[in-house]
CSV table of C-alpha atoms (C1' of nucleotides) in Angstrom, one decimal:
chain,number,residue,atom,x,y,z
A,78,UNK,CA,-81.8,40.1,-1.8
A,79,UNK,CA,-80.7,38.3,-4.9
A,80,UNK,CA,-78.5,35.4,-3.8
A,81,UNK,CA,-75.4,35.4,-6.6
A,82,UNK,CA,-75.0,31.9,-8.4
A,83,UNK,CA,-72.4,30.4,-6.7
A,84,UNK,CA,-68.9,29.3,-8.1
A,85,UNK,CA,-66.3,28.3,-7.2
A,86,UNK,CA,-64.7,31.8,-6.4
A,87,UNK,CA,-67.8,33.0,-4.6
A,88,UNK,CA,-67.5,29.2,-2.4
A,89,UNK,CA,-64.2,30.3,-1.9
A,90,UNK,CA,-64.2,33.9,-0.7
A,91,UNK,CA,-67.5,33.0,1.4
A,92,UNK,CA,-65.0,30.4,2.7
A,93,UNK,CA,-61.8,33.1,3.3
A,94,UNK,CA,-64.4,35.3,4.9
A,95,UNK,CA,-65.4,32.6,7.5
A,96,UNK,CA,-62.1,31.4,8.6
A,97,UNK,CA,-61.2,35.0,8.8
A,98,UNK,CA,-64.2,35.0,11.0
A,99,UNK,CA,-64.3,31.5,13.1
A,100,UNK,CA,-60.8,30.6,13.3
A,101,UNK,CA,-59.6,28.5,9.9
A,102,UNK,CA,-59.2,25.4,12.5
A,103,UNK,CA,-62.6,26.0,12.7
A,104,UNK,CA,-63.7,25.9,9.1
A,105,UNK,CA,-65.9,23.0,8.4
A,106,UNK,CA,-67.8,22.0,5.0
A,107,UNK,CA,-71.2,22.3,7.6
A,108,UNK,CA,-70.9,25.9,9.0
A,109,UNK,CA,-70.0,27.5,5.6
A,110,UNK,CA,-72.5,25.2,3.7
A,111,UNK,CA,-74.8,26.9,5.6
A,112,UNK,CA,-73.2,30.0,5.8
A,113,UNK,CA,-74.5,29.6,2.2
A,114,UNK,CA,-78.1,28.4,2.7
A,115,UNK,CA,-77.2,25.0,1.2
A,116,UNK,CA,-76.6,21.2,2.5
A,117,UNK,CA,-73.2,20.2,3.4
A,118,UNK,CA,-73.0,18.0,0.0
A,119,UNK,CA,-74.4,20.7,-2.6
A,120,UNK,CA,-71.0,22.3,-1.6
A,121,UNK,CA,-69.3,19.6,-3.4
A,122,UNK,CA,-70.7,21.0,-6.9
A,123,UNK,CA,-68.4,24.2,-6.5
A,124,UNK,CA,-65.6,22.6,-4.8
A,125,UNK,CA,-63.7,19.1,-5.1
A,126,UNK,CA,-62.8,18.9,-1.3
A,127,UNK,CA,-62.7,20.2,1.5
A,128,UNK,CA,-59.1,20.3,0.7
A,129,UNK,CA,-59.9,21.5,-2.6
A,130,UNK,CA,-61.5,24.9,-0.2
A,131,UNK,CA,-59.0,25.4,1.6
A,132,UNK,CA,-55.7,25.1,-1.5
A,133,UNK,CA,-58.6,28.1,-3.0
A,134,UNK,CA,-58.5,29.9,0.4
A,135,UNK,CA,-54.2,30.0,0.2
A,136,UNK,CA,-54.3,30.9,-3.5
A,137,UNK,CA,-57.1,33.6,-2.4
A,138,UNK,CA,-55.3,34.9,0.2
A,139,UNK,CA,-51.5,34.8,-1.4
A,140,UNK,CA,-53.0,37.1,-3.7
A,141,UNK,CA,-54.5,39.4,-1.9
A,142,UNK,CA,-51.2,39.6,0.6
A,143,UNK,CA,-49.6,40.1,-3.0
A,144,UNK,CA,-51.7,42.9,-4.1
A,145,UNK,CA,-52.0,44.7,-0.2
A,146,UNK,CA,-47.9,44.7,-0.4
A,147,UNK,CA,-47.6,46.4,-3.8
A,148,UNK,CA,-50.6,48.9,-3.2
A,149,UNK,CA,-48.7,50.0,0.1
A,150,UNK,CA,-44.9,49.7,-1.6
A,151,UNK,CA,-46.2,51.9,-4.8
A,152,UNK,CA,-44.0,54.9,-5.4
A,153,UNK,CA,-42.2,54.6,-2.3
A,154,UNK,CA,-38.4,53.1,-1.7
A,155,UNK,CA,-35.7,52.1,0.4
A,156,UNK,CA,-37.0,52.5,3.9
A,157,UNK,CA,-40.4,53.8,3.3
A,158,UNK,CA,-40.9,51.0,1.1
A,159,UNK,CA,-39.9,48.2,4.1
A,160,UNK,CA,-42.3,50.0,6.6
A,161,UNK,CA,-45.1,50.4,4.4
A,162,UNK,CA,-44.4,47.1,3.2
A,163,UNK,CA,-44.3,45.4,6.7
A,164,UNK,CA,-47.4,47.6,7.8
A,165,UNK,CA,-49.3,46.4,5.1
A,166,UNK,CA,-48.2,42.9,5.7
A,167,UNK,CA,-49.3,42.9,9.0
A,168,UNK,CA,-52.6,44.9,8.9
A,169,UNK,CA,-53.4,42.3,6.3
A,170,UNK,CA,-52.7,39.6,8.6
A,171,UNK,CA,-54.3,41.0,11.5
A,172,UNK,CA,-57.5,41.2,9.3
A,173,UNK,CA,-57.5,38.4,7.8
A,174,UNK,CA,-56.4,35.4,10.5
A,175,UNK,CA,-57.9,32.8,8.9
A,176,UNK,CA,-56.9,33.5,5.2
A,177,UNK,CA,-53.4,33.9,6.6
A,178,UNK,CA,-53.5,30.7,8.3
A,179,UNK,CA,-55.0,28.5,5.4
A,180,UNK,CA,-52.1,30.0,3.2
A,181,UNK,CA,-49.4,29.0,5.6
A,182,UNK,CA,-50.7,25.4,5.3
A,183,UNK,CA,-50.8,25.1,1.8
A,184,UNK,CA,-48.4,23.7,0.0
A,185,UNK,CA,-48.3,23.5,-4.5
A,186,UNK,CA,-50.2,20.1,-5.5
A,187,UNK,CA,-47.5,20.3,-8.8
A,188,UNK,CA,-45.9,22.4,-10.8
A,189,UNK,CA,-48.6,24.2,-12.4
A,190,UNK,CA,-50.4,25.2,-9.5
A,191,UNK,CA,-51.3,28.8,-9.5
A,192,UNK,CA,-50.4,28.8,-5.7
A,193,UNK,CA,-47.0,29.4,-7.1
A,194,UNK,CA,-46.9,32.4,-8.7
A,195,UNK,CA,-49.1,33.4,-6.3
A,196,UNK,CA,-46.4,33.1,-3.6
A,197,UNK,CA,-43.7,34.1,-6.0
A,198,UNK,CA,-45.6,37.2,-6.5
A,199,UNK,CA,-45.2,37.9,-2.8
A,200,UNK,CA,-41.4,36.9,-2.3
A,201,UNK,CA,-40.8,39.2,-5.7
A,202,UNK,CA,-42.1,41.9,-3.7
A,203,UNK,CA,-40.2,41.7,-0.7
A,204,UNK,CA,-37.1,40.6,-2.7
A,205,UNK,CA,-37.5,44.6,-4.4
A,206,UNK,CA,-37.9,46.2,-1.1
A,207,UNK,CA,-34.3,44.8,0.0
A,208,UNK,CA,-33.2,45.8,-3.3
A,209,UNK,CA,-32.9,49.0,-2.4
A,210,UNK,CA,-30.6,48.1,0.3
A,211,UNK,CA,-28.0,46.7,-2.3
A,212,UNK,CA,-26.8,44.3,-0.3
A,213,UNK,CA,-24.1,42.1,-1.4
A,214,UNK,CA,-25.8,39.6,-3.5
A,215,UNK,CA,-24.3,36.9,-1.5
A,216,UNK,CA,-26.4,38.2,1.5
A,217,UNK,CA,-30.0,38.9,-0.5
A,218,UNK,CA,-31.1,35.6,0.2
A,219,UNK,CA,-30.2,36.1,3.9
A,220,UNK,CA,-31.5,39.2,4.3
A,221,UNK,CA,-34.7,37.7,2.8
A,222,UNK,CA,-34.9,34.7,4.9
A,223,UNK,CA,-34.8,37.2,8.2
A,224,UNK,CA,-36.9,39.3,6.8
A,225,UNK,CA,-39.9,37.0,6.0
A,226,UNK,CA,-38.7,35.5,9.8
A,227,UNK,CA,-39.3,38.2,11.2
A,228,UNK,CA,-42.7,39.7,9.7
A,229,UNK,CA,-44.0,35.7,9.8
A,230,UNK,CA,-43.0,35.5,13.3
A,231,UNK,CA,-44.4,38.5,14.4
A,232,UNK,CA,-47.9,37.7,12.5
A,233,UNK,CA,-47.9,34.5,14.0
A,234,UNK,CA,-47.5,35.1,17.8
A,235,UNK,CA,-49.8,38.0,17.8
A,236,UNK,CA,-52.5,35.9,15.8
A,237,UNK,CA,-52.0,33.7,18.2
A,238,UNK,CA,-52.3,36.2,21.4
A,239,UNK,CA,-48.2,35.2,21.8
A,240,UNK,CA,-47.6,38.9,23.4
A,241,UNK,CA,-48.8,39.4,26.6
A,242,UNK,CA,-47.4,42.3,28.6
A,243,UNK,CA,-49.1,45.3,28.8
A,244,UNK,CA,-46.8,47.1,26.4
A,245,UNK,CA,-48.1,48.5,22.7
A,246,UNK,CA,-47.5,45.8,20.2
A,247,UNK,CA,-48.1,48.5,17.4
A,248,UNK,CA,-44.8,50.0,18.9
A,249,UNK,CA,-42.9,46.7,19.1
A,250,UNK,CA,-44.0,46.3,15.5
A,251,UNK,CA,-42.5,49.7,14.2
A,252,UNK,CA,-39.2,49.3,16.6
A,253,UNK,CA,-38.7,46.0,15.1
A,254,UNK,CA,-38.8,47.4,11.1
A,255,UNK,CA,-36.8,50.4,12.7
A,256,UNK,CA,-34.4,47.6,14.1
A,257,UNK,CA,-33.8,45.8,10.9
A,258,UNK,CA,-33.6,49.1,8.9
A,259,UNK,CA,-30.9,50.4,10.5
A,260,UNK,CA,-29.2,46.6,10.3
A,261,UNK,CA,-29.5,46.4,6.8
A,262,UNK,CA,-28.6,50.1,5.9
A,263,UNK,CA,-25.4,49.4,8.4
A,264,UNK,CA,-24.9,47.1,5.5
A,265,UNK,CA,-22.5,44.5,5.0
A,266,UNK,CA,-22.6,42.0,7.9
A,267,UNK,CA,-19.6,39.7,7.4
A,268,UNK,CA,-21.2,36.6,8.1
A,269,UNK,CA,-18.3,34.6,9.8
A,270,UNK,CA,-17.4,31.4,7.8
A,271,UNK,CA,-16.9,30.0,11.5
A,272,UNK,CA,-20.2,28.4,12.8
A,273,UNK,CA,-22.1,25.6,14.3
B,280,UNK,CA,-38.7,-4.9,26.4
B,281,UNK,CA,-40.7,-5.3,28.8
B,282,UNK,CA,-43.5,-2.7,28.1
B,283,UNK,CA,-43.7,-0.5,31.1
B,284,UNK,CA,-46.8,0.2,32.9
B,285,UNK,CA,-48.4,3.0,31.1
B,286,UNK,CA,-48.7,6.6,32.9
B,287,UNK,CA,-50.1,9.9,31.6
B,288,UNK,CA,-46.4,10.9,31.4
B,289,UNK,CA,-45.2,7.8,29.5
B,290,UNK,CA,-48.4,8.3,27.2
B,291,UNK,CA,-47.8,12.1,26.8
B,292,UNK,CA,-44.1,11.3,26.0
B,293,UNK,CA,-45.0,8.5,23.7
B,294,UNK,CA,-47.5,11.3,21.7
B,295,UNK,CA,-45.1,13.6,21.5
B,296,UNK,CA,-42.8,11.2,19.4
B,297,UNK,CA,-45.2,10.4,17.5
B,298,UNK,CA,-46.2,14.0,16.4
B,299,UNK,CA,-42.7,14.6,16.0
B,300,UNK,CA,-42.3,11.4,13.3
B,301,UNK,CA,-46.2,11.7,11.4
B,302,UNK,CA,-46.5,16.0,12.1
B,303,UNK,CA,-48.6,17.3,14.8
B,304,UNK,CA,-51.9,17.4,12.2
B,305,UNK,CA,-52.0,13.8,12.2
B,306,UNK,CA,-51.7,12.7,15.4
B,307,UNK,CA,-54.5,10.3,16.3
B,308,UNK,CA,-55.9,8.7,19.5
B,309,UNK,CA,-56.2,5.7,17.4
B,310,UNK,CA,-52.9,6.2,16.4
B,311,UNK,CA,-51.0,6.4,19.3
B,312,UNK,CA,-53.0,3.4,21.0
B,313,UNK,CA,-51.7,1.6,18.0
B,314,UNK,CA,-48.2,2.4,19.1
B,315,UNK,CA,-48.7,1.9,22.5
B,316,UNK,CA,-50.0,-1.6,21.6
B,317,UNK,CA,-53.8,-1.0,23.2
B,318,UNK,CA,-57.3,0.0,21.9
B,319,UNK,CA,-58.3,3.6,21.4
B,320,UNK,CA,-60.4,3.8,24.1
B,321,UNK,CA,-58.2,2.5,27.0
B,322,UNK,CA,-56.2,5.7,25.6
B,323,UNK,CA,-58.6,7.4,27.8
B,324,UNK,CA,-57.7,5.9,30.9
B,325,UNK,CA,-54.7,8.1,31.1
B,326,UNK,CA,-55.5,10.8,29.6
B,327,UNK,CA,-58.9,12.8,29.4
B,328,UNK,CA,-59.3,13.1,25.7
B,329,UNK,CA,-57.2,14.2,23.0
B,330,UNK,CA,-57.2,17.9,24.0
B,331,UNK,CA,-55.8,16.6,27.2
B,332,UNK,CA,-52.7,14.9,25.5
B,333,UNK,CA,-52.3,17.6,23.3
B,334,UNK,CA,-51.8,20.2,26.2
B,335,UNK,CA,-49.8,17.7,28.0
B,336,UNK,CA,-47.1,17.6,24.6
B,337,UNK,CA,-47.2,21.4,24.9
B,338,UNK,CA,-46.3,21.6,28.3
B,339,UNK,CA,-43.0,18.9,27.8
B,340,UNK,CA,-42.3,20.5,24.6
B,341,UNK,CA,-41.8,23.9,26.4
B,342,UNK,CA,-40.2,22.1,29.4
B,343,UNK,CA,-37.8,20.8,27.4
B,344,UNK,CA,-36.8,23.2,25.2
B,345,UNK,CA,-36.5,25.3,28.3
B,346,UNK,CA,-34.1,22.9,29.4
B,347,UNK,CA,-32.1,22.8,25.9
B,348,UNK,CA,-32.0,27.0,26.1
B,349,UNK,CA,-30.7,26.8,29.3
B,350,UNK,CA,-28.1,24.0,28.8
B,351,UNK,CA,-27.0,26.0,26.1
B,352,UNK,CA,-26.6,29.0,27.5
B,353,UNK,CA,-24.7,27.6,30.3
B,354,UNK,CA,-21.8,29.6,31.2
B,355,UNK,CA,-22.3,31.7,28.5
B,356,UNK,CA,-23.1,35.2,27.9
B,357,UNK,CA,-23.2,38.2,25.2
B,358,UNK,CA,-23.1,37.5,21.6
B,359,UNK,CA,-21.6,33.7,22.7
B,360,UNK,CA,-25.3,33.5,24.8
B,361,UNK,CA,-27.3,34.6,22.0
B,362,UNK,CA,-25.6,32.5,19.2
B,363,UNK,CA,-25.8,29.1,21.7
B,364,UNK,CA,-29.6,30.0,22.8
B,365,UNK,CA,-30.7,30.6,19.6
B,366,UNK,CA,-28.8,27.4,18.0
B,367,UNK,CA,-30.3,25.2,20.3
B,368,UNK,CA,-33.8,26.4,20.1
B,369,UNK,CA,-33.8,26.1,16.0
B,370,UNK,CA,-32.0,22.6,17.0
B,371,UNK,CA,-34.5,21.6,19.2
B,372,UNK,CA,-37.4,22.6,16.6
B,373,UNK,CA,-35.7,20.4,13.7
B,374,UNK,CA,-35.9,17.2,16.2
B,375,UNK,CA,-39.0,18.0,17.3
B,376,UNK,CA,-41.3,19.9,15.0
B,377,UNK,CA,-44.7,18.0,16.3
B,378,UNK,CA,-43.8,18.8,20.1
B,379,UNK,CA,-43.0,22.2,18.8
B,380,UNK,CA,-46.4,22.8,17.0
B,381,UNK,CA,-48.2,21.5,19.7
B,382,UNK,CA,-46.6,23.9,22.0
B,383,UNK,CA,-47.9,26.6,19.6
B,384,UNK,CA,-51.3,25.7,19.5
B,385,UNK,CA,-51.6,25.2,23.1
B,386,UNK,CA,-53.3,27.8,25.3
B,387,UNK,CA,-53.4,28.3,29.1
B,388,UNK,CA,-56.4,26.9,30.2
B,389,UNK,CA,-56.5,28.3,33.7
B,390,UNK,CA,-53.7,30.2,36.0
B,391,UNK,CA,-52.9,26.9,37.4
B,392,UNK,CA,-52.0,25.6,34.2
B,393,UNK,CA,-48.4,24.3,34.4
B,394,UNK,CA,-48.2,25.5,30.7
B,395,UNK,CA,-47.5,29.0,32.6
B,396,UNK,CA,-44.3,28.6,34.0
B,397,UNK,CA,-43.0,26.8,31.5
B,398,UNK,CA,-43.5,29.3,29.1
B,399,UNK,CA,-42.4,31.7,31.5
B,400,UNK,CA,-39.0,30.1,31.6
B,401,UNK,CA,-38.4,29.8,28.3
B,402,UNK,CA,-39.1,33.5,27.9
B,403,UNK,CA,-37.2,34.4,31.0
B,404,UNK,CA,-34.7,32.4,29.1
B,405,UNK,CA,-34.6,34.8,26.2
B,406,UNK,CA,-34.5,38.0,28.6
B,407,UNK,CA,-31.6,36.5,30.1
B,408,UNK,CA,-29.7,36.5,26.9
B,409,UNK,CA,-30.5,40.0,25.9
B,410,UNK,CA,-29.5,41.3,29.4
B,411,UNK,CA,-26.2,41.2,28.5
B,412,UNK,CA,-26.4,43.7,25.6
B,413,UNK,CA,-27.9,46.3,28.1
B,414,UNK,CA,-30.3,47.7,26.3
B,415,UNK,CA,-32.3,50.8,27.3
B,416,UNK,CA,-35.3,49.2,29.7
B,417,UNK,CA,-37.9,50.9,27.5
B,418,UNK,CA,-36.5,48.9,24.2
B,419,UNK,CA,-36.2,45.5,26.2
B,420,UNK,CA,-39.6,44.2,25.9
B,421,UNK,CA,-39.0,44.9,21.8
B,422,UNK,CA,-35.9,43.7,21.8
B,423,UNK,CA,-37.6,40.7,23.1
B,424,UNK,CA,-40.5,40.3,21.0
B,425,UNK,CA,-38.4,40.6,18.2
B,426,UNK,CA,-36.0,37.9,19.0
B,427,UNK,CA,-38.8,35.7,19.5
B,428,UNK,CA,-40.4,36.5,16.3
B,429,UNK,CA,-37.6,35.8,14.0
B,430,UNK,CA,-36.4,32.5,15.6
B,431,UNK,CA,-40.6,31.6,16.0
B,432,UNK,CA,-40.9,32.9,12.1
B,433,UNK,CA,-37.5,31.2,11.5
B,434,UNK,CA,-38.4,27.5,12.9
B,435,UNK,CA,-41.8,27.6,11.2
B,436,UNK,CA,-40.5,28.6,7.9
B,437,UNK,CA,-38.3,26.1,7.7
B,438,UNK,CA,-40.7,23.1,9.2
B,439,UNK,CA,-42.8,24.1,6.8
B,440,UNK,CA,-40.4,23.7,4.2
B,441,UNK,CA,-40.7,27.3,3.2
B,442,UNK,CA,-36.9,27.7,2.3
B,443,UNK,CA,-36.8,26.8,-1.2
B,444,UNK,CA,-34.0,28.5,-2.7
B,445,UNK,CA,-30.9,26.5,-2.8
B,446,UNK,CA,-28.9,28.2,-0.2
B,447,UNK,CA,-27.6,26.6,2.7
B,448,UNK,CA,-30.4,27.3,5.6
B,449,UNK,CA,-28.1,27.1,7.9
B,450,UNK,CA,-25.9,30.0,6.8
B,451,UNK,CA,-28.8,31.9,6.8
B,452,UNK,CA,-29.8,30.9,10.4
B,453,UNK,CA,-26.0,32.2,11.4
B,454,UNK,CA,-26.6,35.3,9.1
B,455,UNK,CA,-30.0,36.2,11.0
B,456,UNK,CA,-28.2,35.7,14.5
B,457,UNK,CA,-25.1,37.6,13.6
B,458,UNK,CA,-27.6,40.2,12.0
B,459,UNK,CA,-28.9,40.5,15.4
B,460,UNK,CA,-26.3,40.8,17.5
B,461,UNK,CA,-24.8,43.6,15.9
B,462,UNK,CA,-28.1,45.0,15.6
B,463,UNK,CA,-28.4,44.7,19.1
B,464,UNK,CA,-24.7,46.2,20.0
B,465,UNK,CA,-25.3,49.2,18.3
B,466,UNK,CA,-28.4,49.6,20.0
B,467,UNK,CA,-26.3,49.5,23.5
B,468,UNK,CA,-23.2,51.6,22.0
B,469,UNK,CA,-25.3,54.4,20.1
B,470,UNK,CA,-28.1,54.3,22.1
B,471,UNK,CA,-31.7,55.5,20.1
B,472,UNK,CA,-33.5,58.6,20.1
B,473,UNK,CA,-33.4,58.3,23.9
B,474,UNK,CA,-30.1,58.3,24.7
B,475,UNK,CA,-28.5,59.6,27.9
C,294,DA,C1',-54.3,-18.3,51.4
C,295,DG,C1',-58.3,-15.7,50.2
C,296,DC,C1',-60.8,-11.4,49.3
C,297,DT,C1',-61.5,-6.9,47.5
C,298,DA,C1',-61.2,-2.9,45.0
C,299,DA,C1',-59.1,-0.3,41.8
C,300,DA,C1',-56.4,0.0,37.6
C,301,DG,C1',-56.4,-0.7,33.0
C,302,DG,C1',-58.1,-3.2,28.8
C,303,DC,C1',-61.9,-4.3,25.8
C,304,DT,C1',-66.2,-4.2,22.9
C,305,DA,C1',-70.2,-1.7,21.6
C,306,DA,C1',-72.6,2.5,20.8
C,307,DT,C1',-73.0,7.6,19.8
C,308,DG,C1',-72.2,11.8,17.4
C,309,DA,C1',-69.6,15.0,14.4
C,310,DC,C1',-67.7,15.4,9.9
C,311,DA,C1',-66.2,14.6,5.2
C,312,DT,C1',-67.4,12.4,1.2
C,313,DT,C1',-70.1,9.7,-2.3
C,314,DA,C1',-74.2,7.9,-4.8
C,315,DG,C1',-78.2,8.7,-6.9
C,316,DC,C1',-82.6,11.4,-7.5
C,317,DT,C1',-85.0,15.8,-8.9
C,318,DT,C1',-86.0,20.0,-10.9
C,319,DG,C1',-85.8,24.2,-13.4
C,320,DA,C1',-84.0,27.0,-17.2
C,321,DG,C1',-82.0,27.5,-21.6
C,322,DG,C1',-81.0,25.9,-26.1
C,323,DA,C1',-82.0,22.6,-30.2
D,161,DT,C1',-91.8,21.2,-27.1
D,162,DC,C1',-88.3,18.4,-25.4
D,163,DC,C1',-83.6,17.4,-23.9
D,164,DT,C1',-79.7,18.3,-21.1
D,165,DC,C1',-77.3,19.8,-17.5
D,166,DA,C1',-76.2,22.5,-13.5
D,167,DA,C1',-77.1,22.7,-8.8
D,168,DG,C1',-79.9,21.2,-4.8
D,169,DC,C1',-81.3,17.4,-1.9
D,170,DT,C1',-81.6,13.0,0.8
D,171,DA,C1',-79.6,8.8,2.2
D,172,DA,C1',-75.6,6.1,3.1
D,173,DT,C1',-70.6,5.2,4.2
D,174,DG,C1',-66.3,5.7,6.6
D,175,DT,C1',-63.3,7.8,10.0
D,176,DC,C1',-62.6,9.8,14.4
D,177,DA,C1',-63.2,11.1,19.2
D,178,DT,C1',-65.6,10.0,23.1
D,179,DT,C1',-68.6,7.4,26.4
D,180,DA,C1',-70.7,3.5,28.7
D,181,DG,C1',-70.4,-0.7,30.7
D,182,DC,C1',-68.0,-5.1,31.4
D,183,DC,C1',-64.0,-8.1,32.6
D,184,DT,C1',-59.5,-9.4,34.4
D,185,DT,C1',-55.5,-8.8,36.7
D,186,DT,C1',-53.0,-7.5,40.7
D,187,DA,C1',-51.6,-5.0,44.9
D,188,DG,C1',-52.7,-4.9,49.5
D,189,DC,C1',-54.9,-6.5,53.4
D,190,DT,C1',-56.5,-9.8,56.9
DNA sequence: AGCTAAAGGCTAATGACATTAGCTTGAGGA
DNA sequence: TCCTCAAGCTAATGTCATTAGCCTTTAGCT
């Protein structure tokens, strides 16, 4: 088999794919070098760092979370669009562990960094399946916050074998979008100016 | 001060404080024997390795944010429980965000493992305060995962910075819970598909 | 008091990694 | 043909965690 030149995205995706695989705490410059068929150092022609790798791997898999939400959301709306949405979120999660966890670590190196966009992308996307809600504006950014809470929460303690009774996460996962659904079509919650 | 003879629970404390100030990713062996005033090595006469001390912050960290849920929740119940319980838990996290990751990483390592029971009273904890919204036994365990998912996804968010917008965090947090508890109340009042 | 053993520190050595320096080679373009 | 550079490689360095083996202090006993 022809072994593609690699580059930098090729580095990278082999990279993704073996966090996905071993656990992105486990991702070392050693196991995917030779996931590769090369010595630990040659890796450092295609990538800066081992840093470098893993900023690639977030960008990689912002994307991809990016693109999986906006095939699922395509043509749909307003509660469709929020389950499909949080389905694909979380399929794409469940699949993809490690890529998921290197993106949750990285953070933009400046201003330019196409991490950015990449994330924007992402919060765009959920920010237009509330819009069909119309929420008070005031409350958007709420409604957003809970809603990425929720779906990163969730990810997070099932990646992390969080749920342990004997009762169908798959159907936790669907009552939860049904709960907040229902909460956000109720509408308006006056958020009482009396807290702490 | 007269530095007090060192014990795996004075070490475990003294590495939990120091997660909490440098983040969990950078806590050392070397270190914390620099902030205990000894050598790296002697770290290991109180601990096994760092895997040891890292299970041993886990297990305070849930300890004590069982014991912050609970003193919240004190005399409480209903909406007030919910609102206190889930106060204190974000409170507790933006104290103590190393002890908090390590309790997240850590993993049973046995059914001994004291980590267990902790855990167990933290989640008992949360089934306490949804109790008092009588939900439908089927929905409970939901109910439950989801609470814990958007205060989990909540915490982490914001340790990780991941609130960028320029709205007050805080009013979101009180949104989220308010969104909840009516979420939850209408659940109990209207019942689901399975109502009586 | 004197003796002993364990507790708790220390230094030195090992092994896993990430990273850097410098060498080598093959393929394409001048 | 010859030169240049991309992409591998080996060797060397530095940081950690961890282990081995040694030394000193101190509680407890006689």
């Amino acid at each position: 088999m022809p072994k593609a030149r690699l580059t930098p995205a090729s580095v990278t995706e082999a990279g993704a794919a073996l966090a996905d695989e071993v656990g992105y705490e486990n991702l070392s410059m050693g196991l995917l070098a030779e996931r590769l068929g090369i010595k630990t150092p040659s890796l450092y022609k295609h990538v800066t760092s081992q840093a470098d790798l893993a900023h690639r791997i977030a960008i990689l898999a912002m994307t991809e979370m990016g693109d999986a939400i906006r095939d699922a959301t395509q043509g749909r709306s307003g509660s469709d669009a929020l389950v499909a949405g949080a389905q694909a979120m979380r399929t794409h999660v469940r699949k993809h562990p490690g890529r998921y966890a290197a993106g949750n670590t990285a953070r933009p190196t400046g201003p330019d960094d196409p991490l950015i966009p990449a994330t924007e992308r992402v919060l765009a996307s959920w920010a237009a399946m509330l819009s069909g809600y119309r929420l008070d504006p005031g409350q958007q950014i709420h409604a957003m916050r809970m809603l990425r809470s929720v779906l990163h929460g969730f990810a997070t303690l099932e990646a992390a074998d969080g749920f342990q009774i004997d009762t169908s996460v798959d159907e936790s996962f669907t009552w939860l979008i049904n709960f907040i659904d229902h909460g956000l079509r109720a509408g308006a919650v006056t958020g009482s100016a009396t807290d702490r």
